[in-house]
Amino acid sequence: MSVDAALSAFRALAGRWQLTAEQAADLLGVAPALLHSSTDDTALGADAIARIQQLTAIARALNTLYSRPLADQWMTQPNAAAPFNGQWPLDLLIEVGLPAFRQMRETLEAQM
């Protein structure tokens, strides 16, 4: 996935999920300015690209499992299930990082 394609896909997801600029940047582990600028292939690190790839798969699973409105709200709604324990899925991803992205993807895909 090219950097431009990755950022374009992520911006679309962030818009559908109604993330603030700060949430979006925190989710990728990058500075907010990076999300709003044209970048070269080295500006977005491998970790951020891996996060975008995982988020794309998470979004695909959510859209398969739930109606569009629920799929779009799922990341920013409290979730009583483990491992969220009342926390927003978005907050867990930001707090834990890439391992949580992978776990969430695998958990959602197992439900498909």
PDB file of C-alpha atoms in Angstrom, residues 26-27 51 83-84 87-101:
ATOM      1  CA  ASP A  26      -2.994   9.361  18.249  1.00  0.00           C
ATOM      2  CA  LEU A  27      -4.471   6.286  16.604  1.00  0.00           C
ATOM      3  CA  ARG A  51      -1.870   0.438  11.840  1.00  0.00           C
ATOM      4  CA  PRO A  83     -11.029  -6.499  26.661  1.00  0.00           C
ATOM      5  CA  PHE A  84     -12.771  -3.114  26.556  1.00  0.00           C
ATOM      6  CA  GLN A  87     -13.871   1.646  27.396  1.00  0.00           C
ATOM      7  CA  TRP A  88     -14.156   2.844  23.809  1.00  0.00           C
ATOM      8  CA  PRO A  89     -12.405   0.491  21.359  1.00  0.00           C
ATOM      9  CA  LEU A  90     -10.640   3.581  19.980  1.00  0.00           C
ATOM     10  CA  ASP A  91      -9.139   4.365  23.383  1.00  0.00           C
ATOM     11  CA  LEU A  92      -7.886   0.819  23.808  1.00  0.00           C
ATOM     12  CA  LEU A  93      -6.137   0.959  20.423  1.00  0.00           C
ATOM     13  CA  ILE A  94      -4.490   4.274  21.286  1.00  0.00           C
ATOM     14  CA  GLU A  95      -3.455   3.085  24.742  1.00  0.00           C
ATOM     15  CA  VAL A  96      -2.070  -0.342  23.819  1.00  0.00           C
ATOM     16  CA  GLY A  97      -0.867   0.199  20.256  1.00  0.00           C
ATOM     17  CA  LEU A  98      -0.320  -2.208  17.389  1.00  0.00           C
ATOM     18  CA  PRO A  99      -0.782  -5.453  19.370  1.00  0.00           C
ATOM     19  CA  ALA A 100      -4.322  -4.301  20.235  1.00  0.00           C
ATOM     20  CA  PHE A 101      -5.008  -3.533  16.559  1.00  0.00           C
TER      21      PHE A 101
END
